[in-house]
Amino acid sequence: MPSYDLLFLPGDGIGPEVMAEVARVVEWINKRGTATFNMETDLVGGCAYDAHGEAIADETVDKALKADSVLLGAVGGPKWDDVPYEARPEAGLLRLRKDLELFANLRPAICYPALAAASSLKQDLVEGLDVMIVRELTGGVYFGEPKEITDLGDGQKRAVDTQVYETYEIERICRVAFDLAKKRGNLVHSAEKRNVMKSGVLWNEVATRVHAEEFPEVELQHILADNCAMQLVRNPKQFDVLVTDNLFGDILSDCAAMLTGSLGMLPSASLGAEDDNGKRKSLYEPVHGSAPDIAGQGAANPIATIASYAMALRYTFNMGTEADMVENAIAGVLDKGLRTGDIVGDGGQAIGTQAMGNAILAELDALSS
Ligand code: IPM
Ligand code: MG
């Protein structure tokens, strides 16, 4: 039986609460006996800063590099508003993405039928929604240099961030998008701002070439990122796979997430390139943040994080049957009307984080008996 090392990085805010429920799902999968996942837990984000003055320790990055996969909760919170910029909680997450070279971020926005009414959009617009956002994750303005604030000496300062992309970075993320589209609806939208940005001009050019040379059978549509934001709320079901850069992907994926009823529902996978053995480095995390306003109350929705583990089962461990089971258990619980506060809607009765975890485990038992 295969045995895998999973590094758990619960992080801050609601991170530890939702990750505790994932650990129970992992134990459930272990008991099935198709694979064993060894879980080790470490610090990232504000909690790492509190422990050793930086958002992630070198030893933790080493562990992440060696692990078969990493599961992360969330980082950040107002408590760390005043820590030095280099040590802010988000820096831990960004370092992991960069050091593990996780350039491909997959953010599926799926509207569970039971939640169509919880969306802020009209039900018929989102019912059956299934969009895959493919966000470039290790380049662009997040990492481009120079990135600095200069004191101009006359009471003025100048801040610079640099949006930079090279051909290979656009090629590899476009390939991921086209590959995914072939297994889905065969349509890719590529979003950039070629009308204002040179990086958008190059993005458009490279996407067009990769498409023509390698994926002519997939349909490619170019779309300006601002129009894309508008189309996502006007008619989201026109999209299948949406590929875009790091910053636009950050924004558009929050927007797409909300279509599904709640940010608390959305998982994500961050993947590196395939090595010689066909293996990719990977990190799985919910799209939502640390939600400091509800942290410690046992009220957070653990579904996005549990669904992130399901993505790990599917994309990293090739355990599609188990991934289906976890996803079906989530859908089953929602069908039964069980809701955490973020998806409960008016007049409903919300359950807590642990109760949602219990319900998903009970559903897994039911599905496997
Ligand atoms: C995300 C988050 C991060 C990002 C933050 C926490 C640095 O918003 O994963 O979408 O901007 O990438
Ligand atoms: Mg974001």
Short mmCIF file of C-alpha atoms and ligand atoms in Angstrom, two decimals:
data_model
loop_
_atom_site.label_atom_id
_atom_site.label_comp_id
_atom_site.label_asym_id
_atom_site.label_seq_id
_atom_site.Cartn_x
_atom_site.Cartn_y
_atom_site.Cartn_z
CA MET A 1 0.00 0.00 0.00
CA PRO A 2 1.44 3.42 -0.91
CA SER A 3 2.35 5.76 1.91
CA TYR A 4 2.47 9.53 1.46
CA ASP A 5 3.72 12.45 3.52
CA LEU A 6 1.31 15.35 3.80
CA LEU A 7 2.54 18.59 5.31
CA PHE A 8 -0.24 20.42 7.14
CA LEU A 9 0.16 24.18 7.41
CA PRO A 10 -3.01 25.40 9.16
CA GLY A 11 -1.79 29.00 9.45
CA ASP A 12 -3.88 31.73 11.06
CA GLY A 13 -7.45 32.71 11.84
CA ILE A 14 -9.93 30.01 10.87
CA GLY A 15 -7.10 27.99 9.25
CA PRO A 16 -6.53 25.66 12.24
CA GLU A 17 -10.27 25.08 12.70
CA VAL A 18 -10.95 24.05 9.12
CA MET A 19 -7.74 22.02 8.87
CA ALA A 20 -8.75 20.02 11.95
CA GLU A 21 -11.77 18.79 9.98
CA VAL A 22 -9.57 17.91 7.00
CA ALA A 23 -7.35 15.84 9.29
CA ARG A 24 -10.41 13.78 10.23
CA VAL A 25 -11.24 13.20 6.57
CA VAL A 26 -7.63 12.14 5.94
CA GLU A 27 -7.89 9.66 8.82
CA TRP A 28 -11.11 8.33 7.32
CA ILE A 29 -9.35 7.79 3.97
CA ASN A 30 -6.46 6.08 5.80
CA LYS A 31 -8.91 3.61 7.34
CA ARG A 32 -10.15 2.62 3.89
CA GLY A 33 -6.76 1.09 3.31
CA THR A 34 -5.98 2.17 -0.27
CA ALA A 35 -3.18 4.50 0.84
CA THR A 36 -1.75 5.86 4.06
CA PHE A 37 -1.26 9.57 4.55
CA ASN A 38 1.19 10.59 7.26
CA MET A 39 0.37 14.04 8.51
CA GLU A 40 2.94 16.43 9.91
CA THR A 41 1.96 19.92 11.04
CA ASP A 42 4.04 23.09 10.92
CA LEU A 43 3.71 26.88 11.03
CA VAL A 44 3.17 29.45 8.30
CA GLY A 45 1.98 33.06 8.39
CA GLY A 46 1.38 35.14 11.48
CA CYS A 47 1.75 32.18 13.83
CA ALA A 48 5.19 31.47 12.34
CA TYR A 49 6.10 35.12 12.81
CA ASP A 50 5.06 34.94 16.46
CA ALA A 51 7.15 31.79 16.94
CA HIS A 52 10.32 32.81 15.13
CA GLY A 53 10.05 36.26 13.62
CA GLU A 54 9.49 35.24 10.00
CA ALA A 55 6.44 34.18 8.01
CA ILE A 56 7.91 30.78 7.30
CA ALA A 57 11.07 29.11 8.57
CA ASP A 58 13.64 27.62 6.17
CA GLU A 59 13.08 24.20 7.79
CA THR A 60 9.38 24.43 6.99
CA VAL A 61 10.11 25.24 3.34
CA ASP A 62 12.46 22.22 3.30
CA LYS A 63 9.71 20.02 4.67
CA ALA A 64 7.33 21.35 2.02
CA LEU A 65 9.86 20.58 -0.70
CA LYS A 66 10.23 17.00 0.56
CA ALA A 67 6.56 16.27 1.27
CA ASP A 68 4.35 14.51 -1.27
CA SER A 69 1.94 17.40 -0.98
CA VAL A 70 1.14 20.40 1.20
CA LEU A 71 -2.27 21.36 2.60
CA LEU A 72 -2.60 24.94 3.76
CA GLY A 73 -5.36 26.66 5.73
CA ALA A 74 -5.07 30.44 5.57
CA VAL A 75 -2.65 33.17 6.56
CA GLY A 76 -2.92 36.70 7.93
CA GLY A 77 -5.02 38.85 10.20
CA PRO A 78 -5.11 42.31 11.77
CA LYS A 79 -2.84 41.17 14.59
CA TRP A 80 0.08 41.33 12.16
CA ASP A 81 -0.79 44.61 10.44
CA ASP A 82 2.33 46.28 11.78
CA VAL A 83 4.97 43.60 11.27
CA PRO A 84 7.73 44.43 8.75
CA TYR A 85 6.60 43.98 5.12
CA GLU A 86 9.08 41.11 4.49
CA ALA A 87 7.71 39.20 7.49
CA ARG A 88 3.98 39.77 6.90
CA PRO A 89 1.99 36.53 7.01
CA GLU A 90 1.27 36.53 3.25
CA ALA A 91 5.03 36.45 2.59
CA GLY A 92 5.10 32.86 3.92
CA LEU A 93 2.53 31.71 1.40
CA LEU A 94 4.19 33.60 -1.46
CA ARG A 95 7.57 32.07 -0.58
CA LEU A 96 6.07 28.58 -0.65
CA ARG A 97 4.55 29.21 -4.06
CA LYS A 98 7.85 30.58 -5.38
CA ASP A 99 10.26 28.07 -3.80
CA LEU A 100 8.12 25.09 -4.81
CA GLU A 101 7.68 26.67 -8.27
CA LEU A 102 3.92 26.22 -8.15
CA PHE A 103 3.18 28.19 -11.28
CA ALA A 104 -0.26 26.75 -12.04
CA ASN A 105 -3.13 27.61 -9.74
CA LEU A 106 -6.39 25.80 -10.47
CA ARG A 107 -9.47 27.39 -8.96
CA PRO A 108 -12.65 25.59 -9.90
CA ALA A 109 -15.86 27.54 -9.32
CA ILE A 110 -18.63 24.98 -9.15
CA CYS A 111 -22.11 25.83 -8.03
CA TYR A 112 -23.53 22.94 -6.03
CA PRO A 113 -27.22 22.58 -7.00
CA ALA A 114 -28.26 22.87 -3.36
CA LEU A 115 -26.55 26.26 -3.12
CA ALA A 116 -27.79 27.96 -6.26
CA ALA A 117 -30.16 30.02 -4.13
CA ALA A 118 -27.31 31.18 -1.86
CA SER A 119 -25.56 33.03 -4.68
CA SER A 120 -25.88 36.78 -4.85
CA LEU A 121 -26.76 36.31 -8.53
CA LYS A 122 -30.10 35.06 -9.83
CA GLN A 123 -30.42 31.31 -9.47
CA ASP A 124 -30.76 30.52 -13.19
CA LEU A 125 -27.51 32.39 -13.93
CA VAL A 126 -25.44 30.19 -11.62
CA GLU A 127 -27.27 26.85 -11.53
CA GLY A 128 -24.92 24.26 -13.02
CA LEU A 129 -21.98 26.68 -13.14
CA ASP A 130 -18.63 24.95 -13.64
CA VAL A 131 -15.74 27.27 -14.44
CA MET A 132 -12.07 26.45 -14.00
CA ILE A 133 -9.86 29.45 -13.40
CA VAL A 134 -6.23 28.79 -14.23
CA ARG A 135 -4.18 31.48 -12.56
CA GLU A 136 -0.45 31.99 -13.19
CA LEU A 137 1.02 31.94 -9.69
CA THR A 138 4.77 32.56 -9.64
CA GLY A 139 5.18 35.59 -11.88
CA GLY A 140 3.70 38.95 -12.74
CA VAL A 141 3.37 41.86 -10.40
CA TYR A 142 3.50 39.63 -7.32
CA PHE A 143 7.18 38.92 -7.80
CA GLY A 144 8.46 41.39 -10.43
CA GLU A 145 11.42 43.63 -9.55
CA PRO A 146 11.81 46.46 -8.80
CA LYS A 147 9.21 46.39 -6.07
CA GLU A 148 9.90 49.30 -3.75
CA ILE A 149 8.93 52.57 -2.20
CA THR A 150 11.49 55.34 -2.68
CA ASP A 151 11.57 58.50 -0.59
CA LEU A 152 11.85 61.42 -3.01
CA GLY A 153 12.96 63.72 -0.22
CA ASP A 154 10.39 66.44 -0.83
CA GLY A 155 7.64 64.92 1.23
CA GLN A 156 6.78 62.69 -1.72
CA LYS A 157 7.39 58.99 -2.16
CA ARG A 158 7.28 56.83 -5.25
CA ALA A 159 5.98 53.25 -5.17
CA VAL A 160 6.82 50.80 -7.92
CA ASP A 161 5.56 47.30 -8.61
CA THR A 162 6.65 45.53 -11.74
CA GLN A 163 4.45 43.41 -13.96
CA VAL A 164 6.79 41.13 -15.86
CA TYR A 165 6.23 37.96 -17.87
CA GLU A 166 8.55 35.96 -20.08
CA THR A 167 7.44 33.77 -22.96
CA TYR A 168 8.04 30.44 -21.17
CA GLU A 169 5.88 31.47 -18.22
CA ILE A 170 2.93 32.24 -20.47
CA GLU A 171 3.48 29.11 -22.57
CA ARG A 172 3.44 26.71 -19.65
CA ILE A 173 0.35 28.16 -17.99
CA CYS A 174 -1.51 28.22 -21.31
CA ARG A 175 -0.63 24.55 -21.85
CA VAL A 176 -2.16 23.70 -18.47
CA ALA A 177 -5.33 25.56 -19.46
CA PHE A 178 -5.64 23.94 -22.90
CA ASP A 179 -4.95 20.49 -21.44
CA LEU A 180 -7.70 20.95 -18.87
CA ALA A 181 -10.12 22.27 -21.49
CA LYS A 182 -9.70 19.08 -23.52
CA LYS A 183 -11.04 17.11 -20.56
CA ARG A 184 -13.90 19.58 -20.03
CA GLY A 185 -15.83 21.86 -22.36
CA ASN A 186 -12.99 22.40 -24.88
CA LEU A 187 -13.10 26.19 -24.52
CA VAL A 188 -10.40 28.51 -23.13
CA HIS A 189 -10.80 32.23 -22.46
CA SER A 190 -7.48 34.03 -22.06
CA ALA A 191 -7.81 37.28 -20.12
CA GLU A 192 -5.30 40.16 -20.20
CA LYS A 193 -5.14 43.90 -20.77
CA ARG A 194 -3.34 44.11 -24.10
CA ASN A 195 -4.99 47.48 -24.70
CA VAL A 196 -2.90 49.03 -21.88
CA MET A 197 -0.13 46.65 -20.89
CA LYS A 198 2.86 45.29 -22.80
CA SER A 199 2.67 42.14 -20.71
CA GLY A 200 -0.87 41.78 -22.05
CA VAL A 201 0.35 42.11 -25.64
CA LEU A 202 2.89 39.33 -25.07
CA TRP A 203 0.36 37.20 -23.19
CA ASN A 204 -2.07 37.45 -26.09
CA GLU A 205 0.62 36.66 -28.67
CA VAL A 206 1.93 33.61 -26.80
CA ALA A 207 -1.56 32.24 -26.04
CA THR A 208 -2.43 32.56 -29.74
CA ARG A 209 0.73 30.72 -30.82
CA VAL A 210 0.52 27.89 -28.26
CA HIS A 211 -3.08 27.41 -29.30
CA ALA A 212 -2.32 27.30 -33.04
CA GLU A 213 0.74 25.08 -32.72
CA GLU A 214 -0.33 22.65 -30.01
CA PHE A 215 -4.07 22.80 -29.35
CA PRO A 216 -5.92 23.79 -32.55
CA GLU A 217 -8.80 21.47 -31.57
CA VAL A 218 -9.61 23.60 -28.50
CA GLU A 219 -11.55 26.84 -28.93
CA LEU A 220 -9.63 29.94 -27.77
CA GLN A 221 -11.26 33.29 -27.03
CA HIS A 222 -9.27 36.35 -25.98
CA ILE A 223 -10.98 38.65 -23.53
CA LEU A 224 -9.92 41.87 -21.82
CA ALA A 225 -9.66 41.31 -18.09
CA ASP A 226 -12.07 44.09 -17.17
CA ASN A 227 -14.67 42.82 -19.61
CA CYS A 228 -14.05 39.36 -18.18
CA ALA A 229 -14.97 40.59 -14.69
CA MET A 230 -18.18 42.00 -16.12
CA GLN A 231 -19.00 38.85 -18.10
CA LEU A 232 -18.42 36.70 -15.02
CA VAL A 233 -21.32 38.36 -13.26
CA ARG A 234 -23.41 38.92 -16.40
CA ASN A 235 -23.33 35.41 -17.84
CA PRO A 236 -20.84 33.17 -15.98
CA LYS A 237 -21.90 29.96 -17.72
CA GLN A 238 -20.31 31.15 -21.00
CA PHE A 239 -16.92 30.22 -19.47
CA ASP A 240 -15.27 26.81 -19.31
CA VAL A 241 -11.55 27.37 -18.61
CA LEU A 242 -10.27 30.87 -17.93
CA VAL A 243 -6.51 31.43 -18.02
CA THR A 244 -4.99 34.63 -16.75
CA ASP A 245 -2.05 36.20 -14.95
CA ASN A 246 -1.31 36.29 -11.24
CA LEU A 247 -3.05 39.54 -10.29
CA PHE A 248 -6.05 39.27 -12.62
CA GLY A 249 -6.41 35.66 -11.48
CA ASP A 250 -6.45 36.74 -7.85
CA ILE A 251 -9.27 39.19 -8.51
CA LEU A 252 -11.30 37.18 -11.01
CA SER A 253 -11.20 34.07 -8.82
CA ASP A 254 -12.68 35.91 -5.84
CA CYS A 255 -15.39 37.16 -8.14
CA ALA A 256 -16.06 33.67 -9.55
CA ALA A 257 -16.02 32.21 -6.05
CA MET A 258 -18.84 34.41 -4.93
CA LEU A 259 -21.00 33.18 -7.81
CA THR A 260 -21.04 29.79 -6.16
CA GLY A 261 -22.72 31.06 -3.03
CA SER A 262 -19.78 31.61 -0.73
CA LEU A 263 -16.02 31.97 -0.68
CA GLY A 264 -16.20 29.21 1.92
CA MET A 265 -16.90 26.65 -0.81
CA LEU A 266 -13.93 27.02 -3.11
CA PRO A 267 -10.85 24.79 -3.15
CA SER A 268 -7.66 25.35 -5.11
CA ALA A 269 -4.66 23.42 -6.33
CA SER A 270 -1.25 24.93 -6.97
CA LEU A 271 0.94 22.74 -9.14
CA GLY A 272 4.52 22.76 -10.35
CA ALA A 273 5.99 21.31 -13.52
CA GLU A 274 6.15 17.55 -14.03
CA ASP A 275 9.51 16.06 -13.11
CA ASP A 276 11.14 13.10 -14.87
CA ASN A 277 8.94 10.69 -12.92
CA GLY A 278 5.79 12.52 -13.94
CA LYS A 279 5.39 13.96 -10.44
CA ARG A 280 4.48 17.56 -9.67
CA LYS A 281 5.06 19.55 -6.51
CA SER A 282 1.73 20.67 -5.12
CA LEU A 283 -0.01 22.74 -2.53
CA TYR A 284 -3.74 22.68 -1.87
CA GLU A 285 -5.60 25.45 -0.09
CA PRO A 286 -9.04 27.03 0.10
CA VAL A 287 -9.52 30.25 -1.86
CA HIS A 288 -10.90 32.00 1.22
CA GLY A 289 -8.70 33.81 3.69
CA SER A 290 -8.22 33.61 7.43
CA ALA A 291 -11.56 35.33 8.27
CA PRO A 292 -10.31 36.85 11.55
CA ASP A 293 -13.84 38.13 12.29
CA ILE A 294 -15.09 34.60 12.94
CA ALA A 295 -11.84 32.91 13.98
CA GLY A 296 -11.98 30.82 17.13
CA GLN A 297 -15.78 30.62 17.12
CA GLY A 298 -16.11 27.21 15.50
CA ALA A 299 -18.31 28.83 12.87
CA ALA A 300 -16.12 28.58 9.77
CA ASN A 301 -17.09 26.52 6.75
CA PRO A 302 -14.59 23.64 6.34
CA ILE A 303 -15.91 22.62 2.91
CA ALA A 304 -13.40 24.57 0.78
CA THR A 305 -10.50 23.01 2.66
CA ILE A 306 -11.95 19.50 2.60
CA ALA A 307 -12.61 19.95 -1.12
CA SER A 308 -8.97 21.03 -1.49
CA TYR A 309 -7.93 17.66 -0.07
CA ALA A 310 -10.26 16.03 -2.59
CA MET A 311 -8.38 17.90 -5.32
CA ALA A 312 -5.11 16.56 -3.86
CA LEU A 313 -6.50 13.04 -4.04
CA ARG A 314 -7.43 13.57 -7.68
CA TYR A 315 -4.51 15.60 -9.06
CA THR A 316 -1.54 14.46 -6.97
CA PHE A 317 -2.39 10.99 -5.68
CA ASN A 318 -4.38 9.65 -8.60
CA MET A 319 -7.12 8.52 -6.22
CA GLY A 320 -10.11 9.57 -8.30
CA THR A 321 -12.50 7.17 -6.54
CA GLU A 322 -11.69 8.65 -3.15
CA ALA A 323 -11.82 12.19 -4.55
CA ASP A 324 -15.29 11.47 -5.93
CA MET A 325 -16.36 10.10 -2.56
CA VAL A 326 -15.27 13.20 -0.68
CA GLU A 327 -16.91 15.49 -3.25
CA ASN A 328 -20.11 13.42 -3.21
CA ALA A 329 -20.13 13.52 0.58
CA ILE A 330 -19.97 17.31 0.46
CA ALA A 331 -22.78 17.46 -2.09
CA GLY A 332 -24.81 14.99 -0.02
CA VAL A 333 -24.50 17.04 3.13
CA LEU A 334 -25.58 20.15 1.26
CA ASP A 335 -28.54 18.26 -0.23
CA LYS A 336 -29.62 17.43 3.31
CA GLY A 337 -29.82 21.16 3.98
CA LEU A 338 -26.89 21.35 6.38
CA ARG A 339 -25.28 24.79 6.22
CA THR A 340 -22.57 26.75 7.98
CA GLY A 341 -23.26 30.45 8.62
CA ASP A 342 -21.79 31.68 5.34
CA ILE A 343 -24.26 29.67 3.20
CA VAL A 344 -27.27 29.42 5.47
CA GLY A 345 -29.36 32.21 3.96
CA ASP A 346 -32.25 33.96 5.65
CA GLY A 347 -34.12 32.06 8.31
CA GLY A 348 -31.94 28.95 8.12
CA GLN A 349 -30.26 27.21 11.03
CA ALA A 350 -26.46 27.31 10.82
CA ILE A 351 -24.25 24.52 12.10
CA GLY A 352 -20.64 24.89 13.24
CA THR A 353 -17.33 23.79 11.76
CA GLN A 354 -17.13 20.51 13.68
CA ALA A 355 -20.74 19.64 13.06
CA MET A 356 -20.14 20.12 9.34
CA GLY A 357 -17.08 17.87 9.62
CA ASN A 358 -19.16 15.25 11.46
CA ALA A 359 -21.84 15.40 8.79
CA ILE A 360 -19.31 14.91 5.98
CA LEU A 361 -17.75 11.92 7.79
CA ALA A 362 -21.21 10.40 8.35
CA GLU A 363 -21.98 10.89 4.67
CA LEU A 364 -18.67 9.21 3.74
CA ASP A 365 -19.63 6.26 5.96
CA ALA A 366 -23.00 6.08 4.28
CA LEU A 367 -21.49 6.30 0.78
CA SER A 368 -19.01 3.50 1.43
CA SER A 369 -21.31 1.05 3.19
C1 IPM B 1 -5.09 34.25 -2.73
C2 IPM B 1 -4.80 35.27 -1.67
C3 IPM B 1 -3.31 35.56 -1.68
C4 IPM B 1 -2.97 36.17 -3.02
C5 IPM B 1 -2.82 36.47 -0.53
C6 IPM B 1 -3.19 35.87 0.82
C7 IPM B 1 -1.36 36.75 -0.62
O1 IPM B 1 -5.58 36.39 -1.87
O2 IPM B 1 -4.52 33.14 -2.67
O3 IPM B 1 -5.90 34.52 -3.61
O4 IPM B 1 -3.11 37.39 -3.24
O5 IPM B 1 -2.55 35.42 -3.89
MG MG B 2 -7.01 36.21 -3.43
#
